[in-house]
Coordinates of N, CA and C in Angstrom, one line a residue:
M10 N 85.7 93.5 30.2 CA 84.8 92.6 30.9 C 84.2 91.6 29.9
Q11 N 84.0 90.4 30.2 CA 83.5 89.4 29.3 C 82.0 89.5 29.1
P12 N 81.5 89.2 27.9 CA 80.1 89.2 27.7 C 79.4 88.2 28.7
K13 N 78.2 88.5 29.0 CA 77.4 87.6 29.9 C 76.2 87.1 29.3
T14 N 75.6 86.1 29.9 CA 74.3 85.5 29.5 C 73.3 85.9 30.6
Y15 N 72.2 86.4 30.2 CA 71.1 86.6 31.2 C 70.1 85.5 31.0
Q16 N 69.8 84.8 32.0 CA 68.7 83.8 32.0 C 67.7 84.0 33.1
T17 N 66.5 83.6 32.8 CA 65.4 83.6 33.8 C 64.5 82.4 33.6
R18 N 63.9 81.9 34.6 CA 63.0 80.8 34.5 C 61.6 81.4 34.7
I19 N 60.6 80.7 34.1 CA 59.2 81.2 34.2 C 58.6 80.5 35.4
Y20 N 58.0 81.3 36.3 CA 57.3 80.9 37.5 C 55.8 81.2 37.4
Y21 N 55.0 80.7 38.3 CA 53.5 81.0 38.3 C 53.3 82.5 38.2
E22 N 54.0 83.3 38.9 CA 53.8 84.7 39.0 C 53.9 85.4 37.6
D23 N 54.6 84.7 36.7 CA 54.8 85.3 35.3 C 53.7 85.0 34.3
T24 N 52.8 84.1 34.7 CA 51.8 83.6 33.7 C 50.5 84.3 33.9
D25 N 49.7 84.2 32.8 CA 48.3 84.7 32.9 C 47.3 83.6 33.1
C26 N 46.0 83.8 33.0 CA 45.0 82.8 33.3 C 45.1 81.7 32.3
G27 N 45.7 81.9 31.2 CA 45.8 80.8 30.2 C 47.1 79.9 30.4
G28 N 47.9 80.3 31.4 CA 49.1 79.5 31.6 C 50.3 79.8 30.8
I29 N 50.2 80.9 30.1 CA 51.4 81.4 29.3 C 51.9 82.7 29.9
V30 N 53.1 83.1 29.5 CA 53.7 84.3 30.1 C 52.8 85.5 29.6
Y31 N 52.5 86.3 30.6 CA 51.7 87.6 30.4 C 52.6 88.5 29.5
H32 N 52.0 89.1 28.5 CA 52.8 89.8 27.4 C 53.7 90.9 28.0
A33 N 53.3 91.6 29.0 CA 54.2 92.7 29.5 C 55.4 92.2 30.2
N34 N 55.4 90.9 30.7 CA 56.6 90.4 31.3 C 57.8 90.2 30.4
Y35 N 57.6 90.1 29.1 CA 58.7 90.0 28.2 C 59.5 91.3 28.3
L36 N 58.8 92.4 28.5 CA 59.5 93.7 28.6 C 60.3 93.7 29.9
K37 N 59.8 93.1 31.0 CA 60.6 93.1 32.2 C 61.8 92.3 32.0
Y38 N 61.7 91.1 31.3 CA 62.9 90.3 31.1 C 64.0 91.1 30.3
C39 N 63.5 91.8 29.3 CA 64.5 92.6 28.5 C 65.1 93.7 29.3
E40 N 64.3 94.3 30.1 CA 64.9 95.4 31.0 C 65.9 94.8 32.0
R41 N 65.6 93.7 32.5 CA 66.6 93.1 33.5 C 67.9 92.7 32.7
A42 N 67.8 92.2 31.5 CA 69.0 91.9 30.8 C 69.8 93.1 30.4
R43 N 69.1 94.2 30.0 CA 69.8 95.4 29.7 C 70.5 96.0 30.9
S44 N 69.7 96.0 32.0 CA 70.3 96.5 33.3 C 71.5 95.8 33.7
E45 N 71.5 94.4 33.7 CA 72.6 93.6 34.0 C 73.8 93.9 33.1
W46 N 73.5 94.1 31.8 CA 74.6 94.3 30.9 C 75.2 95.7 31.2
F47 N 74.4 96.7 31.4 CA 74.9 98.0 31.8 C 75.8 97.9 33.1
F48 N 75.2 97.3 34.1 CA 75.9 97.1 35.4 C 77.3 96.5 35.2
A49 N 77.3 95.4 34.4 CA 78.6 94.7 34.1 C 79.6 95.5 33.4
Q50 N 79.1 96.5 32.7 CA 80.1 97.4 31.9 C 80.5 98.6 32.8
G51 N 79.9 98.7 34.0 CA 80.2 99.8 34.9 C 79.4 101.1 34.6
I52 N 78.3 100.9 33.8 CA 77.4 102.0 33.6 C 76.3 101.9 34.6
L53 N 76.4 102.7 35.7 CA 75.5 102.5 36.8 C 74.4 103.6 36.7
P54 N 73.2 103.2 37.3 CA 72.1 104.2 37.3 C 72.5 105.5 37.8
Q55 N 72.1 106.6 37.1 CA 72.3 108.0 37.5 C 73.8 108.3 37.7
Q56 N 74.7 107.6 37.2 CA 76.1 107.9 37.3 C 76.4 109.2 36.5
N57 N 77.0 110.2 37.1 CA 77.3 111.5 36.5 C 76.0 112.1 36.0
N58 N 74.9 111.9 36.7 CA 73.6 112.4 36.4 C 73.0 112.1 35.1
I59 N 73.5 110.9 34.5 CA 72.9 110.5 33.3 C 72.3 109.1 33.4
G60 N 71.4 108.8 32.6 CA 70.8 107.4 32.5 C 70.3 107.2 31.1
F61 N 69.8 106.1 30.9 CA 69.2 105.8 29.5 C 67.7 105.4 29.7
V62 N 66.9 106.1 28.9 CA 65.4 105.8 29.0 C 64.9 105.4 27.6
V63 N 63.9 104.6 27.7 CA 63.3 104.1 26.4 C 62.6 105.2 25.6
K64 N 63.0 105.3 24.4 CA 62.3 106.2 23.5 C 61.3 105.5 22.5
N65 N 61.7 104.3 22.1 CA 60.9 103.6 21.1 C 61.1 102.1 21.3
M66 N 60.0 101.3 21.0 CA 60.1 99.9 21.0 C 59.3 99.3 19.9
N67 N 59.9 98.3 19.3 CA 59.2 97.5 18.2 C 59.2 96.0 18.7
L68 N 58.1 95.4 19.0 CA 58.0 94.1 19.6 C 57.4 93.1 18.7
D69 N 58.0 91.9 18.7 CA 57.5 90.8 17.9 C 57.4 89.6 18.7
F70 N 56.2 89.2 19.0 CA 55.9 88.0 19.8 C 55.8 86.8 18.9
L71 N 56.7 85.9 19.0 CA 56.8 84.7 18.0 C 56.2 83.5 18.5
S72 N 56.3 83.2 19.8 CA 55.8 82.0 20.4 C 55.7 82.2 21.9
P73 N 54.7 81.5 22.6 CA 54.6 81.8 24.0 C 55.6 81.0 24.8
A74 N 55.9 81.6 26.0 CA 56.7 80.9 27.0 C 55.7 80.4 28.0
K75 N 56.0 79.3 28.7 CA 55.1 78.7 29.7 C 55.8 78.4 31.0
L76 N 55.0 78.0 32.0 CA 55.6 77.7 33.3 C 56.7 76.7 33.2
G77 N 57.8 77.0 33.8 CA 59.0 76.2 33.9 C 60.0 76.4 32.8
D78 N 59.6 77.1 31.8 CA 60.6 77.4 30.7 C 61.8 78.1 31.2
L79 N 63.0 77.8 30.6 CA 64.2 78.6 30.9 C 64.4 79.4 29.6
L80 N 64.5 80.7 29.9 CA 64.7 81.7 28.8 C 66.1 82.3 28.9
T81 N 66.7 82.6 27.7 CA 68.0 83.3 27.6 C 67.7 84.6 26.8
I82 N 68.2 85.7 27.3 CA 67.9 87.0 26.6 C 69.3 87.4 26.1
H83 N 69.3 87.6 24.7 CA 70.5 88.0 24.0 C 70.3 89.4 23.6
T84 N 71.3 90.3 23.9 CA 71.3 91.7 23.6 C 72.4 92.1 22.8
E85 N 72.1 92.9 21.7 CA 73.2 93.4 20.8 C 72.9 94.8 20.4
I86 N 74.0 95.6 20.2 CA 73.9 96.9 19.7 C 73.7 96.9 18.2
L87 N 72.6 97.6 17.7 CA 72.4 97.7 16.3 C 72.9 99.0 15.8
E88 N 72.8 100.1 16.6 CA 73.2 101.4 16.1 C 73.4 102.4 17.3
Q89 N 74.4 103.2 17.1 CA 74.7 104.3 18.0 C 74.6 105.6 17.3
K90 N 74.0 106.6 18.0 CA 74.0 108.0 17.5 C 74.5 108.9 18.6
N91 N 74.5 110.2 18.4 CA 75.1 111.1 19.4 C 74.4 110.9 20.8
A92 N 73.0 110.8 20.8 CA 72.3 110.8 22.0 C 71.5 109.5 22.2
S93 N 71.6 108.5 21.3 CA 70.8 107.3 21.4 C 71.6 106.1 21.0
I94 N 71.0 105.0 21.5 CA 71.5 103.7 21.1 C 70.3 102.8 20.8
T95 N 70.4 102.0 19.8 CA 69.4 101.0 19.4 C 69.9 99.6 19.6
L96 N 69.1 98.9 20.4 CA 69.5 97.5 20.7 C 68.5 96.5 20.1
K97 N 68.9 95.3 19.9 CA 68.1 94.2 19.5 C 68.2 93.2 20.6
Q98 N 67.0 92.8 21.2 CA 67.0 91.9 22.3 C 66.1 90.7 21.8
T99 N 66.7 89.5 21.9 CA 66.0 88.3 21.5 C 65.9 87.4 22.7
I100 N 64.7 86.9 22.9 CA 64.4 86.0 24.0 C 64.3 84.6 23.4
L101 N 65.2 83.7 23.9 CA 65.2 82.3 23.4 C 64.7 81.4 24.5
R102 N 63.9 80.4 24.1 CA 63.4 79.4 25.0 C 64.3 78.1 24.8
E103 N 64.8 77.7 25.9 CA 65.6 76.4 25.9 C 64.7 75.2 25.9
S104 N 65.1 74.2 25.2 CA 64.4 72.9 25.1 C 64.5 72.3 26.5
L105 N 63.4 71.8 27.0 CA 63.4 71.1 28.3 C 63.8 69.6 28.1
S106 N 64.0 69.2 26.9 CA 64.4 67.8 26.6 C 65.9 67.6 26.9
K107 N 66.2 66.5 27.6 CA 67.6 66.3 27.9 C 68.3 65.7 26.7
Q108 N 67.6 65.2 25.7 CA 68.2 64.6 24.6 C 68.7 65.6 23.6
T109 N 68.0 66.7 23.5 CA 68.4 67.8 22.5 C 68.5 69.1 23.2
Q110 N 69.6 69.8 23.1 CA 69.7 71.1 23.7 C 69.6 72.2 22.6
T111 N 68.4 72.7 22.4 CA 68.1 73.8 21.4 C 67.6 75.0 22.1
K112 N 67.7 76.1 21.4 CA 67.2 77.4 21.8 C 66.4 78.0 20.7
K113 N 65.1 78.2 21.0 CA 64.2 78.7 19.9 C 63.8 80.2 20.2
P114 N 64.0 81.1 19.2 CA 63.6 82.5 19.4 C 62.0 82.5 19.6
I115 N 61.6 83.2 20.7 CA 60.2 83.4 21.0 C 59.7 84.8 21.0
F116 N 60.7 85.8 21.1 CA 60.4 87.2 21.2 C 61.5 88.0 20.7
V117 N 61.3 89.1 20.0 CA 62.3 90.0 19.5 C 61.9 91.4 19.7
A118 N 62.7 92.2 20.3 CA 62.5 93.6 20.5 C 63.6 94.4 20.0
I119 N 63.2 95.5 19.2 CA 64.1 96.5 18.8 C 63.8 97.7 19.7
I120 N 64.8 98.2 20.5 CA 64.6 99.2 21.5 C 65.6 100.3 21.3
T121 N 65.1 101.5 21.2 CA 65.9 102.7 21.2 C 65.9 103.4 22.5
L122 N 67.1 103.6 23.1 CA 67.3 104.3 24.3 C 67.9 105.6 24.1
V123 N 67.5 106.6 24.8 CA 68.2 107.9 24.7 C 68.9 108.2 26.0
C124 N 70.0 109.0 25.9 CA 70.7 109.4 27.1 C 70.0 110.6 27.7
F125 N 69.8 110.5 29.0 CA 69.0 111.5 29.7 C 69.8 112.1 30.8
E126 N 69.8 113.4 30.9 CA 70.5 114.1 31.9 C 69.5 114.4 33.0
S127 N 69.7 113.8 34.2 CA 68.6 113.8 35.2 C 68.5 115.2 35.9
T128 N 69.5 116.0 36.1 CA 69.4 117.3 36.7 C 68.7 118.2 35.8
A129 N 69.0 118.3 34.6 CA 68.4 119.2 33.6 C 67.1 118.7 33.1
Q130 N 66.9 117.4 33.3 CA 65.6 116.7 32.8 C 65.5 116.9 31.2
K131 N 66.6 116.5 30.5 CA 66.6 116.6 29.1 C 67.5 115.6 28.5
I132 N 67.3 115.3 27.2 CA 68.1 114.4 26.4 C 69.5 115.1 26.2
T133 N 70.5 114.3 26.3 CA 71.9 114.8 26.2 C 72.7 113.8 25.4
K134 N 73.9 114.3 24.9 CA 74.8 113.4 24.2 C 75.3 112.3 25.1
I135 N 75.6 111.1 24.5 CA 76.2 110.0 25.3 C 77.6 110.4 25.6
P136 N 78.0 110.4 26.8 CA 79.4 110.7 27.2 C 80.4 109.8 26.5
Q137 N 81.6 110.4 26.2 CA 82.6 109.6 25.5 C 83.0 108.3 26.2
W138 N 83.1 108.4 27.5 CA 83.5 107.2 28.3 C 82.5 106.1 28.1
T139 N 81.2 106.4 27.9 CA 80.2 105.4 27.7 C 80.3 104.9 26.3
K140 N 80.5 105.8 25.3 CA 80.7 105.3 23.9 C 81.9 104.4 23.8
D141 N 82.9 104.7 24.5 CA 84.1 103.8 24.5 C 83.8 102.4 25.0
I142 N 82.9 102.3 26.0 CA 82.5 101.0 26.5 C 81.7 100.3 25.5
F143 N 80.8 101.0 24.8 CA 79.9 100.4 23.8 C 80.8 99.9 22.6
N144 N 81.9 100.6 22.3 CA 82.7 100.3 21.1 C 83.8 99.3 21.4
T145 N 84.0 98.9 22.7 CA 85.0 97.9 23.0 C 84.6 96.6 22.4
P146 N 85.5 95.9 21.7 CA 85.2 94.6 21.1 C 84.6 93.6 22.2
H147 N 83.7 92.8 21.9 CA 83.0 91.8 22.7 C 82.2 92.5 23.9
Q148 N 82.1 93.8 23.9 CA 81.2 94.4 24.9 C 79.8 94.7 24.3
N149 N 79.6 94.5 23.0 CA 78.4 95.0 22.4 C 77.3 93.9 22.4
Q150 N 77.6 92.8 23.1 CA 76.5 91.8 23.2 C 76.7 90.9 24.4
I151 N 75.6 90.3 24.8 CA 75.5 89.3 25.8 C 75.1 88.0 25.1
N152 N 75.9 87.0 25.0 CA 75.4 85.8 24.3 C 75.2 84.7 25.1

């Protein structure tokens, strides 16, 4: 499957009283991008009683997004272990100018997910079929 780009636009519902994106919404955008990436790879929620849950997040807010901005979320795999995967997600703001088409990084998240077995309610090893998907060339990022 080809890598995909996840984009979202900023609407009134995304902003705070100051007219900029409320800080927690950046996490929603990253979650949507991760979910779409997993769905595109055939990794469906609770398939074979496993899923991925967030263990750790390191967030860096670089610049605010505002009403009307078009954002692109770029996701890449940084590290895989037996039961976890660490991703880097960068949110880029596209220039609204028709003269120049630029994308500026405004948010970076380093997120560690663990594989979770839902029936036993415990962390488990990532199944081989899932590792194979993660290791397939051009499947480790959405650009």
